XYZ file of C-alpha atoms in Angstrom:
250
model
C 0.000 0.000 0.000
C 1.224 3.474 -0.906
C 0.413 6.395 1.402
C 0.454 10.047 0.317
C 0.860 12.699 3.024
C 0.440 16.408 2.181
C 2.374 18.751 4.516
C 2.204 22.535 4.813
C 4.851 25.079 5.826
C 3.388 27.472 8.401
C 4.547 29.963 11.027
C 5.824 27.958 14.000
C 3.146 27.477 16.658
C 5.414 29.005 19.320
C 5.682 32.312 17.441
C 3.377 35.221 18.264
C 2.199 36.438 14.870
C 2.071 40.103 13.959
C -0.403 41.682 11.576
C 1.082 43.881 8.835
C 0.585 47.612 9.341
C -1.499 47.861 6.149
C -3.823 45.034 7.265
C -3.143 42.886 4.184
C -1.988 39.832 6.112
C 0.424 38.424 8.679
C 4.084 39.439 8.725
C 6.249 36.347 8.113
C 9.544 38.142 7.427
C 12.341 36.664 9.567
C 9.804 34.483 11.388
C 10.495 30.840 12.261
C 8.548 28.480 10.007
C 7.857 24.793 10.578
C 5.609 21.925 9.540
C 1.932 22.303 10.383
C 1.463 20.303 13.646
C -1.551 18.364 12.319
C 0.465 17.357 9.236
C 3.310 16.208 11.487
C 0.795 13.890 13.157
C -0.242 12.652 9.695
C 3.375 11.835 8.778
C 3.856 10.012 12.080
C 0.708 7.930 11.508
C 1.838 7.007 7.995
C 5.209 5.896 9.376
C 3.544 3.776 12.071
C 1.446 2.059 9.388
C 4.587 1.379 7.356
C 6.467 0.047 10.391
C 3.490 -2.231 11.123
C 3.800 -3.694 7.626
C 0.569 -2.137 6.387
C 2.266 0.231 3.906
C 5.198 -0.147 1.529
C 5.924 3.483 0.655
C 5.206 6.901 2.193
C 5.338 9.936 -0.102
C 5.143 13.482 1.263
C 4.003 16.410 -0.856
C 4.031 20.137 -0.208
C 2.647 22.984 -2.293
C 4.139 26.470 -2.114
C 7.397 28.402 -2.202
C 10.856 26.907 -2.660
C 11.467 26.992 1.127
C 8.877 24.215 1.479
C 11.752 21.870 0.646
C 12.840 22.257 4.285
C 9.421 21.025 5.438
C 9.649 18.038 3.108
C 13.151 17.211 4.355
C 11.800 17.252 7.921
C 9.062 14.805 6.895
C 11.646 12.579 5.220
C 13.771 12.738 8.381
C 10.742 11.377 10.257
C 10.851 8.497 7.795
C 9.009 9.314 4.557
C 10.583 7.645 1.520
C 10.491 10.563 -0.926
C 9.061 14.027 -1.401
C 7.340 16.085 -4.085
C 7.249 19.878 -4.101
C 4.698 21.668 -6.257
C 6.539 24.976 -6.410
C 4.638 28.233 -6.856
C 4.754 31.766 -5.473
C 0.990 32.153 -5.814
C -0.964 32.298 -2.551
C -2.562 28.863 -2.474
C -6.121 28.459 -1.225
C -7.677 25.136 -0.113
C -9.378 24.391 -3.460
C -6.141 24.943 -5.398
C -4.221 22.681 -2.993
C -6.917 19.996 -3.257
C -6.699 20.125 -7.071
C -2.908 19.819 -6.977
C -3.015 16.841 -4.609
C -5.758 15.254 -6.714
C -3.537 15.518 -9.793
C -0.640 13.960 -7.867
C -2.909 11.198 -6.571
C -3.923 10.395 -10.141
C -0.224 10.129 -10.992
C 1.019 8.242 -7.902
C -2.080 6.071 -7.311
C -1.876 5.915 -3.474
C -4.355 3.743 -1.564
C -4.505 6.114 1.403
C -4.059 9.876 1.785
C -3.505 11.139 5.331
C -3.398 14.872 6.025
C -3.889 17.240 8.926
C -7.473 18.281 9.617
C -6.493 21.951 9.266
C -3.545 24.314 9.035
C -2.815 26.534 12.016
C -2.296 29.625 9.847
C -5.648 29.913 8.049
C -7.682 27.338 10.060
C -9.713 26.560 6.933
C -10.291 22.827 7.583
C -11.314 22.360 3.937
C -8.550 20.697 1.914
C -9.215 17.095 2.987
C -12.935 17.353 2.355
C -12.463 19.038 -1.034
C -9.882 16.425 -2.031
C -12.263 13.585 -1.163
C -14.962 15.214 -3.310
C -12.612 15.705 -6.271
C -11.343 12.103 -6.109
C -14.715 10.586 -5.273
C -13.118 8.728 -2.332
C -14.649 8.044 1.097
C -13.363 10.278 3.896
C -13.032 10.206 7.678
C -12.164 13.492 9.348
C -10.734 14.316 12.815
C -9.277 10.824 13.294
C -8.133 9.844 16.792
C -7.388 6.205 15.815
C -6.657 4.543 12.459
C -6.611 0.756 11.898
C -5.903 -0.679 8.447
C -7.106 -4.214 7.738
C -6.788 -5.436 4.170
C -8.744 -3.143 1.865
C -10.590 -1.565 4.801
C -9.596 1.179 7.226
C -11.425 1.703 10.525
C -11.248 5.288 11.760
C -12.310 6.401 15.233
C -13.218 10.072 15.396
C -14.214 12.329 18.243
C -17.689 13.842 17.998
C -19.746 15.892 20.457
C -21.529 12.813 21.774
C -18.401 10.693 22.260
C -16.552 8.482 19.779
C -17.697 7.446 16.306
C -16.043 4.623 14.357
C -16.252 4.545 10.568
C -15.233 1.747 8.210
C -13.933 2.935 4.829
C -13.008 0.967 1.743
C -9.627 1.891 0.289
C -8.659 4.129 -1.422
C -9.687 6.711 1.193
C -8.929 10.093 2.760
C -8.195 10.489 6.489
C -7.625 13.800 8.281
C -5.847 13.741 11.639
C -6.794 15.198 15.003
C -4.453 16.014 17.899
C -5.030 12.826 19.894
C -4.164 10.417 17.069
C -0.513 10.132 18.098
C 2.548 11.990 19.364
C 5.114 12.640 16.599
C 8.581 11.234 17.182
C 11.691 13.299 17.818
C 13.769 13.713 14.666
C 17.353 12.532 15.236
C 20.453 13.994 13.601
C 21.352 10.760 11.719
C 17.865 10.716 10.173
C 18.195 14.386 9.212
C 21.426 13.526 7.372
C 19.796 10.516 5.666
C 16.886 12.717 4.539
C 19.285 14.884 2.516
C 19.981 11.917 0.239
C 16.334 11.014 -0.373
C 14.609 11.926 -3.635
C 12.847 15.277 -3.744
C 11.041 16.013 -7.004
C 10.153 19.613 -7.879
C 7.331 20.323 -10.322
C 5.122 23.273 -11.249
C 1.311 23.514 -11.103
C 1.307 23.820 -14.904
C 2.974 20.392 -15.133
C -0.124 18.984 -13.427
C -2.508 21.056 -15.533
C -3.928 22.880 -12.514
C -4.938 26.555 -12.359
C -4.020 27.819 -8.867
C -5.243 31.413 -9.294
C -6.881 32.637 -6.036
C -10.680 32.684 -6.050
C -11.076 34.406 -2.695
C -9.862 37.878 -1.784
C -8.775 38.826 1.730
C -10.298 42.212 2.482
C -8.571 42.893 5.781
C -6.603 41.189 8.552
C -6.759 42.683 12.029
C -5.650 41.714 15.517
C -8.295 40.709 18.057
C -9.294 43.512 20.448
C -7.176 43.713 23.568
C -8.850 42.315 26.664
C -9.509 44.802 29.425
C -7.858 44.182 32.776
C -9.824 42.215 35.353
C -10.899 43.564 38.727
C -11.156 42.087 42.210
C -14.425 42.141 44.126
C -14.735 41.907 47.920
C -17.623 39.429 48.057
C -20.115 37.365 46.066
C -22.867 39.977 46.357
C -20.686 42.557 44.606
C -19.786 40.026 41.903
C -23.449 39.240 41.228
C -24.268 42.946 41.161
C -21.573 43.697 38.602
C -22.528 40.732 36.423
C -26.139 41.889 36.486
C -25.829 45.676 36.216
C -22.510 46.266 34.398
C -21.767 43.182 32.335
C -25.475 42.393 31.908
C -24.770 38.674 31.494
C -27.328 37.572 34.096
C -30.874 38.709 34.751
């Protein structure tokens, strides 16, 4: 079984993002970038399936600027066999990414595509669902457990009422949630080995995909600053303020 894992280069989750002064977006100049945490979980799950003998090859793919090669090398240091970069300077939106991955899936013919449920930069949570629609494959989102058995994959997902388990027939799409696994620490020897692994670079035009943006960002602004809290001497004062000032109780 061949597994395809899309990974995205995003601002590191430890970095406090700053909005550009003109409100056109987030300032990423001289900011630490890393692999999207949900995609890191997806790579780890693919590697666990390979180590369990369920998969024969893990391919990672990233779409974006040339620096995405670093993200792919990180994924290959985790254990992925090879990488593919769809290089473009165009701002990629979820539909464009889904079309690019669909074209790659048609070329590579994977039996399973595992990707993060969302990226921490735009929080769209759309690419996996759009990809499943374009391919016509079954999908299971927000996976907290994945079990492959023959041509079936059982996916446990967390829903409001508890846990839901779905059985999908391969080929299928799975998007990962936080509790699926804990990604391994990347060792220096594996980082060195990753430098020798194959990394193919192609353009969207090579896949016949138009990646022109279809959505326009009107404005990006920081959330309003929270006002400082106050201390109250007793419960009666608290209730009074909640009722008369905050007006959150009757």
